[in-house]
Structures are given as C-alpha cells and as structure tokens.
XYZ file of N, CA and C in Angstrom:
543
model
N 13.608 89.548 44.167
C 15.037 89.912 43.939
C 15.816 88.814 43.588
N 15.288 87.639 43.526
C 15.962 86.401 42.849
C 16.029 86.328 41.457
N 15.322 87.143 40.701
C 15.187 87.055 39.277
C 16.328 87.773 38.537
N 16.738 87.169 37.494
C 17.924 87.764 36.838
C 17.801 89.077 36.452
N 16.620 89.644 36.119
C 16.507 90.962 35.588
C 16.714 91.926 36.861
N 16.296 91.589 37.888
C 16.508 92.406 39.143
C 17.951 92.563 39.389
N 18.702 91.147 39.492
C 20.118 91.349 39.582
C 20.954 92.155 38.564
N 20.388 92.104 37.265
C 21.185 92.660 36.160
C 21.134 94.258 36.365
N 19.901 94.725 36.607
C 19.961 96.156 36.907
C 20.607 96.625 38.227
N 20.595 95.688 39.261
C 21.271 96.337 40.360
C 22.678 95.922 40.567
N 23.251 95.261 39.643
C 24.738 94.959 39.591
C 25.459 96.111 39.130
N 24.956 97.147 38.807
C 25.609 98.464 38.382
C 26.049 98.465 36.898
N 25.456 97.552 36.034
C 25.622 97.595 34.733
C 25.172 98.873 33.831
N 24.248 99.527 34.476
C 23.654 100.660 33.790
C 22.881 100.287 32.579
N 22.339 99.173 32.595
C 21.607 98.563 31.381
C 20.275 99.428 31.097
N 20.062 99.679 29.799
C 18.837 100.448 29.224
C 17.712 99.378 29.438
N 17.847 98.286 28.695
C 16.857 97.231 28.482
C 17.542 95.951 28.689
N 16.856 95.143 29.527
C 17.272 93.584 29.793
C 16.193 92.604 29.414
N 16.491 91.539 28.747
C 15.805 90.587 28.455
C 16.191 89.342 29.490
N 15.174 88.915 30.164
C 15.431 87.852 31.255
C 15.590 86.448 30.448
N 16.337 85.463 31.181
C 16.138 84.129 30.655
C 14.580 83.687 30.901
N 14.118 82.766 30.199
C 12.766 82.240 30.428
C 12.721 81.416 31.668
N 11.633 81.681 32.340
C 11.333 80.851 33.567
C 9.930 80.539 33.626
N 9.611 79.410 34.264
C 8.130 79.328 34.448
C 7.495 80.169 35.440
N 6.528 80.819 34.986
C 5.799 81.927 35.684
C 5.316 81.216 37.089
N 5.506 81.964 38.040
C 5.133 81.359 39.495
C 3.575 81.292 39.575
N 2.855 82.174 38.890
C 1.418 82.139 38.963
C 0.726 81.121 38.068
N 1.108 80.886 36.915
C 0.444 80.104 36.070
C 1.338 78.802 35.575
N 2.566 78.885 35.876
C 3.460 77.776 35.321
C 3.934 77.847 33.929
N 3.409 78.828 33.147
C 3.741 78.859 31.666
C 5.238 79.576 31.549
N 5.848 79.187 30.433
C 7.207 79.739 30.250
C 7.179 81.168 29.877
N 7.898 82.071 30.494
C 7.778 83.545 30.231
C 9.129 83.988 30.403
N 9.382 85.057 29.621
C 10.624 85.845 29.951
C 10.183 87.330 30.019
N 11.007 88.151 30.570
C 10.581 89.519 31.021
C 11.677 90.555 30.410
N 10.897 91.565 29.926
C 11.673 92.921 29.629
C 11.782 93.694 30.756
N 12.809 94.230 31.081
C 12.866 95.069 32.272
C 13.715 96.427 31.807
N 13.254 97.479 32.507
C 14.243 98.689 32.499
C 14.138 99.481 33.692
N 15.323 99.935 34.235
C 15.281 100.767 35.464
C 14.719 101.966 35.400
N 14.133 102.293 36.461
C 13.531 103.818 36.664
C 14.576 104.441 37.568
N 15.157 105.503 37.088
C 16.274 106.192 37.953
C 15.711 107.488 38.502
N 16.302 107.860 39.601
C 16.104 109.141 40.101
C 16.874 110.107 39.392
N 16.714 111.502 39.736
C 17.619 112.505 38.925
C 19.081 112.304 39.299
N 19.443 111.712 40.419
C 20.778 111.506 40.758
C 21.451 110.262 40.127
N 20.543 109.451 39.422
C 20.944 108.240 38.775
C 20.677 106.928 39.571
N 20.205 106.980 40.695
C 19.960 105.904 41.529
C 18.748 105.092 41.067
N 18.836 103.829 41.186
C 17.605 102.984 40.657
C 16.615 103.208 41.794
N 15.342 103.507 41.556
C 14.187 103.622 42.341
C 12.948 102.767 42.040
N 13.203 101.840 40.852
C 12.252 100.885 40.650
C 12.567 100.353 39.319
N 11.742 99.308 38.802
C 11.945 98.588 37.668
C 10.623 98.665 36.920
N 10.520 98.842 35.565
C 9.496 98.548 34.676
C 9.628 97.291 34.063
N 8.415 96.517 34.240
C 8.616 95.016 33.810
C 7.422 94.605 33.096
N 7.580 93.888 31.842
C 6.634 93.255 31.115
C 7.019 91.908 30.892
N 6.002 90.982 31.176
C 6.170 89.517 31.156
C 5.717 89.088 29.735
N 6.522 88.420 29.073
C 6.187 87.933 27.721
C 5.986 86.402 27.606
N 4.847 85.912 27.214
C 4.603 84.461 27.061
C 5.422 83.923 26.104
N 6.245 82.776 26.320
C 6.981 82.160 25.388
C 6.046 81.504 24.244
N 4.992 81.083 24.689
C 3.879 80.625 23.873
C 3.571 81.387 22.543
N 3.439 82.814 23.003
C 3.217 83.765 21.925
C 4.307 83.796 20.951
N 5.476 83.875 21.287
C 6.656 83.809 20.355
C 6.813 82.518 19.598
N 6.420 81.333 20.259
C 6.569 80.149 19.526
C 5.436 80.071 18.391
N 4.270 80.632 18.746
C 3.191 80.668 17.642
C 3.679 81.599 16.549
N 4.390 82.760 16.841
C 4.856 83.774 15.850
C 5.861 83.168 15.035
N 6.809 82.456 15.718
C 7.747 81.611 14.901
C 7.190 80.585 14.041
N 6.305 79.923 14.578
C 5.626 78.971 13.660
C 4.812 79.602 12.450
N 4.333 80.695 12.448
C 3.763 81.295 11.450
C 4.872 81.698 10.368
N 6.150 81.920 10.764
C 7.087 82.081 9.830
C 7.620 80.820 9.110
N 7.383 79.823 9.725
C 7.998 78.464 9.197
C 7.253 78.007 7.949
N 8.069 77.504 7.143
C 7.488 76.813 5.857
C 6.968 75.483 6.058
N 7.191 74.936 7.305
C 6.700 73.613 7.516
C 5.060 73.491 7.787
N 4.427 72.620 7.247
C 3.055 72.283 7.515
C 2.939 71.814 9.007
N 3.741 70.884 9.437
C 3.742 70.328 10.681
C 5.084 70.410 11.244
N 5.120 70.410 12.418
C 6.550 70.405 13.137
C 7.452 69.157 12.879
N 8.542 69.364 12.410
C 9.530 68.246 12.403
C 10.854 69.077 12.585
N 12.007 68.360 12.748
C 13.303 68.830 12.990
C 14.057 69.136 11.773
N 13.479 69.217 10.515
C 14.286 69.530 9.383
C 14.474 71.064 9.332
N 13.704 71.843 10.051
C 13.724 73.330 9.977
C 13.523 73.725 11.372
N 14.131 74.825 11.927
C 13.894 75.324 13.085
C 14.183 76.780 12.984
N 13.214 77.620 13.722
C 13.357 79.045 13.834
C 13.527 79.380 15.480
N 14.472 80.065 15.723
C 14.800 80.373 17.191
C 15.048 81.818 17.499
N 14.641 82.019 18.609
C 14.874 83.495 19.316
C 15.658 83.230 20.356
N 16.883 83.936 20.323
C 17.881 83.825 21.396
C 18.028 85.291 22.063
N 18.606 85.353 23.261
C 19.167 86.507 23.788
C 20.674 86.743 22.969
N 21.061 87.853 22.893
C 22.489 88.046 22.205
C 23.543 87.252 22.947
N 23.335 86.760 24.157
C 24.494 86.012 24.923
C 24.132 84.521 24.639
N 23.277 84.027 23.757
C 23.136 82.805 23.418
C 21.957 81.960 24.102
N 21.154 82.587 25.152
C 20.194 81.894 25.887
C 18.934 81.952 24.993
N 18.338 80.565 24.932
C 17.278 80.308 23.950
C 15.959 80.872 24.736
N 15.226 81.792 24.056
C 13.974 82.303 24.539
C 12.858 81.629 23.981
N 12.875 81.261 22.634
C 11.764 80.563 22.107
C 12.184 79.843 20.813
N 11.420 78.837 20.510
C 11.831 78.092 19.377
C 10.622 77.340 18.769
N 10.658 77.235 17.568
C 9.640 76.420 16.764
C 10.361 75.510 15.902
N 10.263 74.201 15.769
C 9.455 73.392 16.730
C 9.886 73.513 18.286
N 8.894 73.415 19.090
C 9.079 73.576 20.543
C 9.969 72.524 21.134
N 10.885 73.012 21.993
C 11.828 72.057 22.562
C 12.017 72.609 24.033
N 11.072 72.083 24.924
C 11.172 72.708 26.515
C 12.488 72.303 27.100
N 13.149 71.221 26.733
C 14.228 70.786 27.162
C 15.543 71.689 26.899
N 15.267 72.596 25.983
C 16.368 73.743 25.456
C 16.088 75.118 25.921
N 14.881 75.374 26.290
C 14.439 76.725 26.682
C 15.322 77.087 27.830
N 15.844 78.194 27.710
C 16.617 78.838 28.792
C 18.193 78.375 28.853
N 18.482 77.755 28.047
C 19.869 77.100 28.118
C 20.679 77.966 26.914
N 22.049 77.988 27.287
C 22.830 78.835 26.454
C 23.444 77.991 25.239
N 23.431 78.674 24.116
C 23.894 77.998 22.887
C 24.977 79.041 22.187
N 25.634 79.744 23.063
C 26.630 80.713 22.686
C 27.818 80.052 21.933
N 28.060 78.716 22.034
C 29.204 77.971 21.349
C 28.651 77.465 20.073
N 27.408 77.552 19.793
C 26.972 76.853 18.535
C 27.308 77.809 17.376
N 27.058 77.212 15.994
C 27.450 77.894 14.791
C 26.953 79.309 14.631
N 25.565 79.314 15.002
C 24.947 80.730 14.833
C 25.731 81.836 15.428
N 26.258 81.687 16.747
C 26.983 82.683 17.442
C 28.405 82.667 16.839
N 28.990 81.583 16.352
C 30.285 81.646 15.794
C 30.128 82.593 14.491
N 29.107 82.431 13.750
C 28.780 83.278 12.503
C 28.609 84.732 12.929
N 28.046 85.085 14.132
C 27.822 86.350 14.369
C 28.997 87.027 14.996
N 29.910 86.202 15.528
C 31.249 86.729 15.830
C 32.068 87.157 14.890
N 32.120 86.415 13.602
C 32.846 86.827 12.481
C 32.210 87.884 11.688
N 30.742 87.898 11.665
C 30.035 89.011 10.937
C 28.745 89.364 11.803
N 28.913 90.443 12.520
C 27.906 90.937 13.357
C 26.548 91.088 12.762
N 26.421 91.250 11.475
C 25.200 91.471 10.662
C 24.727 90.029 10.398
N 25.331 88.996 10.535
C 24.941 87.813 10.263
C 24.820 87.318 8.661
N 24.950 85.926 8.271
C 24.885 85.653 6.903
C 24.468 84.139 6.892
N 24.130 83.633 5.807
C 23.781 82.198 5.728
C 25.024 81.427 5.348
N 25.175 80.384 6.065
C 26.274 79.467 5.977
C 25.840 77.994 5.955
N 26.599 77.178 5.402
C 26.380 75.852 5.543
C 27.274 75.333 6.656
N 26.698 74.803 7.581
C 27.407 74.212 8.884
C 27.299 72.808 9.010
N 28.091 72.318 9.714
C 28.286 70.860 10.024
C 28.413 70.789 11.559
N 27.942 69.761 12.099
C 28.086 69.630 13.540
C 26.965 69.136 14.243
N 26.957 69.148 15.505
C 25.883 68.713 16.295
C 24.753 69.789 16.366
N 23.514 69.296 16.392
C 22.231 70.210 16.387
C 21.572 70.177 17.642
N 21.018 71.277 18.015
C 20.058 71.461 19.131
C 19.122 70.283 19.198
N 18.407 70.111 18.134
C 17.428 69.114 17.933
C 17.709 67.665 18.044
N 19.113 67.401 17.795
C 19.584 66.074 17.924
C 21.035 66.103 18.282
N 21.275 66.211 19.547
C 22.791 66.392 19.873
C 23.545 65.187 19.781
N 23.008 64.138 19.360
C 23.787 62.827 18.978
C 24.178 62.657 17.702
N 23.674 63.476 16.791
C 23.846 63.271 15.412
C 24.453 64.599 14.745
N 25.497 64.379 13.965
C 25.893 65.622 13.228
C 25.369 65.670 11.667
N 24.876 66.781 11.374
C 24.294 66.841 9.917
C 24.637 68.276 9.404
N 24.612 68.215 8.125
C 24.875 69.551 7.356
C 23.531 70.235 7.229
N 23.653 71.589 7.489
C 22.570 72.375 7.551
C 22.769 73.867 7.115
N 21.697 74.544 6.599
C 21.994 75.934 6.502
C 21.630 76.666 7.851
N 22.522 77.665 8.106
C 22.304 78.362 9.342
C 22.345 79.777 8.938
N 21.298 80.477 9.453
C 21.100 81.942 9.230
C 20.812 82.846 10.390
N 21.601 83.199 11.239
C 21.342 84.154 12.317
C 21.376 85.555 11.828
N 20.396 86.466 12.435
C 20.498 87.795 12.298
C 20.158 88.512 13.679
N 20.888 89.422 14.012
C 20.537 90.400 15.230
C 19.059 90.934 15.037
N 18.370 91.145 16.113
C 17.101 91.888 15.991
C 17.409 93.341 16.280
N 16.990 94.171 15.399
C 17.372 95.602 15.366
C 16.714 96.290 16.665
N 17.697 96.924 17.538
C 17.224 97.475 18.688
C 17.007 96.672 19.903
N 17.288 95.575 19.844
C 17.244 94.573 20.963
C 18.416 93.616 21.200
N 18.701 93.279 22.408
C 19.770 92.380 22.515
C 19.260 90.978 22.371
N 18.877 90.696 21.050
C 18.229 89.313 20.832
C 18.769 89.045 19.217
N 18.681 87.653 18.970
C 19.014 87.156 17.804
C 17.958 86.296 17.147
N 17.675 86.321 15.856
C 16.669 85.427 15.264
C 17.551 84.548 14.384
N 17.259 83.117 14.516
C 18.037 82.231 13.701
C 17.134 81.292 13.030
N 17.494 80.983 11.818
C 16.889 79.899 11.049
C 17.838 79.068 10.650
N 17.444 77.569 10.855
C 18.379 76.564 10.341
C 17.496 75.501 9.417
N 18.079 74.976 8.561
C 17.240 73.767 7.717
C 18.365 72.897 7.359
N 17.939 71.656 7.520
C 18.786 70.564 7.018
C 19.008 70.828 5.626
N 20.235 70.490 5.116
C 20.747 70.745 3.712
C 20.004 69.970 2.714
N 19.684 68.621 3.103
C 19.219 67.774 1.980
C 17.735 68.200 1.728
N 16.798 68.590 2.688
C 15.513 69.089 2.291
C 15.600 70.547 1.672
N 16.358 71.298 1.959
C 16.656 72.559 1.376
C 17.081 72.564 -0.004
N 17.747 71.563 -0.431
C 18.243 71.283 -1.837
C 17.168 70.561 -2.640
N 16.148 69.943 -2.065
C 15.227 69.121 -2.892
C 14.651 69.943 -3.947
N 14.231 71.084 -3.727
C 13.435 71.869 -4.798
C 14.404 72.253 -5.805
N 15.580 72.444 -5.464
C 16.678 72.802 -6.368
C 17.148 71.749 -7.316
N 17.221 70.504 -6.639
C 17.412 69.270 -7.487
C 16.325 69.100 -8.563
N 15.057 69.215 -8.026
C 13.979 68.924 -8.987
C 14.017 70.120 -10.223
N 14.303 71.200 -9.974
C 14.394 72.196 -10.946
C 15.533 71.939 -11.867
N 16.788 71.422 -11.319
C 17.843 71.027 -12.213
C 17.447 69.792 -13.263
N 16.864 68.950 -12.591
C 16.453 67.794 -13.453
C 15.374 68.187 -14.533
N 14.424 68.987 -14.186
C 13.317 69.450 -15.102
C 13.950 70.208 -16.251
N 15.030 71.089 -15.774
C 15.629 71.921 -16.852
C 16.521 70.974 -17.764
N 17.387 70.133 -17.132
C 18.166 69.208 -17.995
C 17.216 68.379 -19.087
N 16.131 68.023 -18.549
C 15.237 67.136 -19.404
C 14.695 67.995 -20.420
N 14.338 69.060 -20.206
C 13.640 70.043 -21.243
C 14.767 70.699 -22.116
N 15.905 71.125 -21.599
C 16.921 71.898 -22.484
C 17.887 70.935 -23.026
N 18.169 69.841 -22.308
C 19.282 68.942 -22.543
C 19.100 68.366 -24.002
N 17.994 67.855 -24.612
C 18.000 67.431 -25.964
C 18.262 68.506 -26.968
N 17.963 69.904 -26.742
C 18.171 70.931 -27.516
C 19.625 71.111 -27.793
N 20.380 71.132 -26.544
C 21.856 71.252 -26.365
C 22.604 70.189 -27.273
N 22.006 68.941 -27.107
C 22.698 67.753 -27.853
C 22.450 68.048 -29.360
N 21.341 68.368 -29.788
C 20.998 68.332 -31.224
C 21.659 69.679 -31.728
N 22.174 70.694 -30.954
C 22.645 71.839 -31.650
C 24.085 71.760 -32.001
C-alpha cells in the first residue's frame, strides 16, 4: 500500500492506467516501474489492481538500440518520461536521475506550447551535466495511448558536424564552377 500506483488508484482519481515512478525492486534490487489498472466492481468500487512490473534495463537497452552512438557518451540522449516529467529510463544510463522530475526542463516547456512536440534548439543546463549550459537539439514526443513522453537530445556541435562537412564538400566541388561562370 506504500507504492505510488496503489495510492494513485485509491485516491479517487478514476485513472484508467497509471505508470509508477521507478523504484528498486524489493526482490532483486533492479530498477523497475509498474503499469497498473484498477479492477472495479459493477458499482465502480475498486476491488483490486492489475499490475505489471517492467524492468528499466529492458527500456535502457531498447533506447540504446535507437541511438546513433556506437558507445555511450553524453552528446546524445534518449529518454522515456512519464507525462508529468518523472524519468523512467534513459540511454546513456544515469542512475542518479532515474525517478526524478524534469517537468521544468526544455522538453516539457516545448510540450506545453505544442502538445504534439517538435524539434527545437535549446540552451541551458542539461540533465547530463547540470553545471554546464550548452546548445542542443531537443525533440520531445508524447507516446500514443500512454501517459509518457519520448525525448531525444543531441548537442548542437556534433549534430551539425555532418552538415558542415557536406557544405565544405559542396563548396569545393561547386565553388570553382560558380566563380568561372
């Protein structure tokens, strides 16, 4: 009864589905979050909960497979949040951030102005390095049918490296023709 999913359903909110904050599983110590749904009597009274525990490791591996990085570094991050800003999973892994709220970060500011999300260049402090401000691309998107948000961030400098190489190759190959014409 001390878990947030239990309290969320019994506080009278009438939730259909609830995603808990990640906790360390009491059985194996692994980070886990839970999906829960109330079972109701014909009169609408809660008579039980259906609960599924999901390993954060599974989601970290799934996010890693989406990453363009060969090895984990902090130039790019892919994160799964609850819609209220609680971090559920992240690649690269940051145990110190799991379960904390990031509702005041750029990703959720973007969603407040555009509920479908979009890509934006943001500046400010980062989850990966709260002591350093850096420009980065931020792209949050709500997860269809779930109270969750997928967010991808990438530092601006590495994101533009390929574009800069393309511009230089184009300028070198096309530039002489433009000058001679």
